[in-house]
Short mmCIF file of N, CA and C in Angstrom, two decimals:
data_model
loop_
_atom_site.label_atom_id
_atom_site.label_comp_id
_atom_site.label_asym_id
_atom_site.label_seq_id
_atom_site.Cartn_x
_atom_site.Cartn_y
_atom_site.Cartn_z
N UNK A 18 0.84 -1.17 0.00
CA UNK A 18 0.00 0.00 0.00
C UNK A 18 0.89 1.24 0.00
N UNK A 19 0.49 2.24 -0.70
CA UNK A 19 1.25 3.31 -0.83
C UNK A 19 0.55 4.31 0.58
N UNK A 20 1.48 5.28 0.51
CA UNK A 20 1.62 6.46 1.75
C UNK A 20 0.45 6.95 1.03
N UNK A 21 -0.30 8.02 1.96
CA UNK A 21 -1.54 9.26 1.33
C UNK A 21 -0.99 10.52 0.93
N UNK A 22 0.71 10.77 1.23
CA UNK A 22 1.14 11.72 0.45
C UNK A 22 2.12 11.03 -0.55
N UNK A 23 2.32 10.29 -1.05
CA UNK A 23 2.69 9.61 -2.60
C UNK A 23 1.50 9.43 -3.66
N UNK A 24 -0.02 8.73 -2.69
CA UNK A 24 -0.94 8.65 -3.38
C UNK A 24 -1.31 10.96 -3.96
N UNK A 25 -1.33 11.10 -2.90
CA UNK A 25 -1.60 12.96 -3.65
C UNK A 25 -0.87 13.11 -4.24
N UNK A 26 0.83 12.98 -3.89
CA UNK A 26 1.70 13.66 -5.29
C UNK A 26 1.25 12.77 -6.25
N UNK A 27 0.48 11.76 -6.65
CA UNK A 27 0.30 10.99 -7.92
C UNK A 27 -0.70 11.64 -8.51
N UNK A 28 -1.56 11.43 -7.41
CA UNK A 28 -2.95 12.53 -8.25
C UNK A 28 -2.35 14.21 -8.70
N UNK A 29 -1.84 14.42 -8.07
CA UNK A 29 -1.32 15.61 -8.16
C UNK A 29 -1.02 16.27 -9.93
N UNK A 30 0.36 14.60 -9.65
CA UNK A 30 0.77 14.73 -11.25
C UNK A 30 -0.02 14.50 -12.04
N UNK A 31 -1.14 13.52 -12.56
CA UNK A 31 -2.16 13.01 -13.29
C UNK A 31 -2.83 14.38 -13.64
N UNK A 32 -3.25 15.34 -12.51
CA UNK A 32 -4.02 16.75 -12.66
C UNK A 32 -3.42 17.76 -13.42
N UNK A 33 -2.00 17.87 -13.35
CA UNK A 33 -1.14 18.58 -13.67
C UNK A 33 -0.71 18.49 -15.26
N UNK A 34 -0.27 16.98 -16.03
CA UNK A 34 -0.19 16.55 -17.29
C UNK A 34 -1.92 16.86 -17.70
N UNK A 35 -3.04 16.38 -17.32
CA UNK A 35 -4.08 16.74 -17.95
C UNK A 35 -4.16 18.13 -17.92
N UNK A 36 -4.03 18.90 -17.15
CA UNK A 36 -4.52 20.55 -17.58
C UNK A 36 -3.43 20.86 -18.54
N UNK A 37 -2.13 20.63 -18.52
CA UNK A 37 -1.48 20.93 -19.77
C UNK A 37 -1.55 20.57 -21.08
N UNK A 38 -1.67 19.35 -21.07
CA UNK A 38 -2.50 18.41 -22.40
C UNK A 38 -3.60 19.52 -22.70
N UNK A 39 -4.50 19.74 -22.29
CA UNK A 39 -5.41 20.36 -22.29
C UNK A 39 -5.59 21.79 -22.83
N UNK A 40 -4.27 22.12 -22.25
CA UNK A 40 -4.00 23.74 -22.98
C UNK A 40 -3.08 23.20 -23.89
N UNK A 41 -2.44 22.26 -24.59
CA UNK A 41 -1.65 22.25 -25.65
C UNK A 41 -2.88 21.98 -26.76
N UNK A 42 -3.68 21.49 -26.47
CA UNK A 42 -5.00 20.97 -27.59
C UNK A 42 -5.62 22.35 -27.81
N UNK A 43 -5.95 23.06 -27.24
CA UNK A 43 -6.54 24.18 -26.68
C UNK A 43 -5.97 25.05 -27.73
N UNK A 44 -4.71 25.28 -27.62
CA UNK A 44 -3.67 26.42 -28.22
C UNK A 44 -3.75 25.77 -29.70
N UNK A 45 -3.39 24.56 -30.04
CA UNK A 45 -3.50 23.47 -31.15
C UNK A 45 -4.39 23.82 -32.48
N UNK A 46 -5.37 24.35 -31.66
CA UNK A 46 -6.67 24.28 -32.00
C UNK A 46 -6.88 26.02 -32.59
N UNK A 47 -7.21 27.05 -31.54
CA UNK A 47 -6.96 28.00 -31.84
C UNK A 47 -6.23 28.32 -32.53
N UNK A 48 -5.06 28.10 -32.86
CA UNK A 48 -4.29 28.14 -34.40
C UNK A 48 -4.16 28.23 -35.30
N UNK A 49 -4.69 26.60 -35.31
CA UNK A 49 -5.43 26.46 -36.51
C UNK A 49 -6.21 26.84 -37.18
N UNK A 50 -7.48 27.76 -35.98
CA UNK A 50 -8.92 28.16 -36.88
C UNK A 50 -8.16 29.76 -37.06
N UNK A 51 -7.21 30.19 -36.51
CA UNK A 51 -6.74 31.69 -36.78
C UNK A 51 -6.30 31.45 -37.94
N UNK A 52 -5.30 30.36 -38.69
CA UNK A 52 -5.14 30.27 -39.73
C UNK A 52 -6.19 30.10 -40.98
N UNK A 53 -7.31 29.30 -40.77
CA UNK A 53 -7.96 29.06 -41.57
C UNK A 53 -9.47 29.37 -40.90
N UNK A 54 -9.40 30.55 -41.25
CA UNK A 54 -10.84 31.50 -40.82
C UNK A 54 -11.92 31.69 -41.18
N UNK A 55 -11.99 30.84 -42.76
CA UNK A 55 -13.03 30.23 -43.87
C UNK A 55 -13.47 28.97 -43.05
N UNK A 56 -12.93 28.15 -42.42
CA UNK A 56 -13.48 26.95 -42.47
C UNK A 56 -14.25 26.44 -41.58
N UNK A 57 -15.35 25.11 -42.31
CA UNK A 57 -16.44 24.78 -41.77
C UNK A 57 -16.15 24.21 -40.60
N UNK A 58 -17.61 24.28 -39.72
CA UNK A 58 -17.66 23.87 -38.84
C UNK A 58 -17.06 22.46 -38.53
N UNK A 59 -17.38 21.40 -39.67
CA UNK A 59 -17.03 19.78 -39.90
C UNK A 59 -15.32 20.05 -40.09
N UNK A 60 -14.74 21.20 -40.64
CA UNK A 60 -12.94 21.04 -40.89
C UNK A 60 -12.74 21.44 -39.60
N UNK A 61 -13.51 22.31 -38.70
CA UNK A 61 -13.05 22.39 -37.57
C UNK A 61 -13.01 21.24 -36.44
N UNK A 62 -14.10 20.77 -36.32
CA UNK A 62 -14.12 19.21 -35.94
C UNK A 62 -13.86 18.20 -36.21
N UNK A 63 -13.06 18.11 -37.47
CA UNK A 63 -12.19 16.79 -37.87
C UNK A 63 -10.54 17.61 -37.39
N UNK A 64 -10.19 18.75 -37.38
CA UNK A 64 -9.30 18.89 -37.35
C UNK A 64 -8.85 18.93 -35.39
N UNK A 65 -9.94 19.37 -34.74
CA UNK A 65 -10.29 18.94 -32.91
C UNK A 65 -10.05 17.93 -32.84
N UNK A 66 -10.36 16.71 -33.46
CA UNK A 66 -10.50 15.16 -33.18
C UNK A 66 -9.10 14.93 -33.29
N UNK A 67 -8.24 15.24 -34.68
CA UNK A 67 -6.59 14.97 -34.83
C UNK A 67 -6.22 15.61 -34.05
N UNK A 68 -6.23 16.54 -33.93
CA UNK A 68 -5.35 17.20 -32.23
C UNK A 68 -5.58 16.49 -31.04
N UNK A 69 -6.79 15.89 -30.74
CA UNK A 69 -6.65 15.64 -28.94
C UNK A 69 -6.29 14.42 -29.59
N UNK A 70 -6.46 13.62 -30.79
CA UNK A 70 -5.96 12.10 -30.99
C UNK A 70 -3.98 12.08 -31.02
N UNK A 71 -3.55 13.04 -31.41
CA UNK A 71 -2.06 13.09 -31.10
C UNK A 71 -1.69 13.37 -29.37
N UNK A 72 -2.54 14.26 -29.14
CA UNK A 72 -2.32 14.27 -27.22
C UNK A 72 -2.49 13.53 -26.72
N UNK A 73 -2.85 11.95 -27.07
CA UNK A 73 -3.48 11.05 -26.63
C UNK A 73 -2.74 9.73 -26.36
N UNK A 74 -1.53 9.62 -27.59
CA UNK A 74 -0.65 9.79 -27.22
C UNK A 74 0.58 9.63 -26.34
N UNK A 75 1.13 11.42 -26.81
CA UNK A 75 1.07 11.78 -25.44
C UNK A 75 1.17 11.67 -24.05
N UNK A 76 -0.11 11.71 -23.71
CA UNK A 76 -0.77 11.46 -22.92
C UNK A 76 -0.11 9.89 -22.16
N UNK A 77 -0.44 9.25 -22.52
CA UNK A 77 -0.35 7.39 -22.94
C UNK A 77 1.26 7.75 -21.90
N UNK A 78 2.05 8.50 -23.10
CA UNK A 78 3.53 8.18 -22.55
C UNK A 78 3.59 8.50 -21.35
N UNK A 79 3.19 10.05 -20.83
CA UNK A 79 3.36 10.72 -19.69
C UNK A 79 2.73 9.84 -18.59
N UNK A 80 1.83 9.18 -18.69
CA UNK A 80 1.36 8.50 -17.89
C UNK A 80 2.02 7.31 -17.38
N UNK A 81 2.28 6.78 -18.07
CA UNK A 81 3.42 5.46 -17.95
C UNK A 81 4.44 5.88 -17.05
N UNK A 82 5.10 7.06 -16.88
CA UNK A 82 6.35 7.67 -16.60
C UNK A 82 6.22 8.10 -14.98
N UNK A 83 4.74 8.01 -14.77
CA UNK A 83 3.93 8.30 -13.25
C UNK A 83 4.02 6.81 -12.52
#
């Protein structure tokens, strides 16, 4: 059984990689539609889906590393 302050610094980190993930998709994203300011709603949401699907990832690795 782990300590209750190893278990928090774990949660801790888990909270910490997701809010950044989160603003890298975020920023990802906004970018993109600044670049392309014509496009439909559907290029905007296929192009949301490839972004959080590369953070995902990611994600995958950072987690492993916890």
């Amino acid at each position: 059984m782990i300590s209750a302050d190893d278990f928090n610094a774990y949660n801790k980190a888990v909270a910490d990689m997701s809010d950044g993930l989160a603003k890298r998709v975020e920023a990802s994203i906004l970018a993109w539609m600044a670049e392309h300011p014509e496009a439909s709603v559907a290029e905007c949401r296929e192009f949301a889906k490839e972004a959080m699907g590369g953070m995902a990832q990611v994600a995958d690795d950072a987690a492993a590393t916890l």
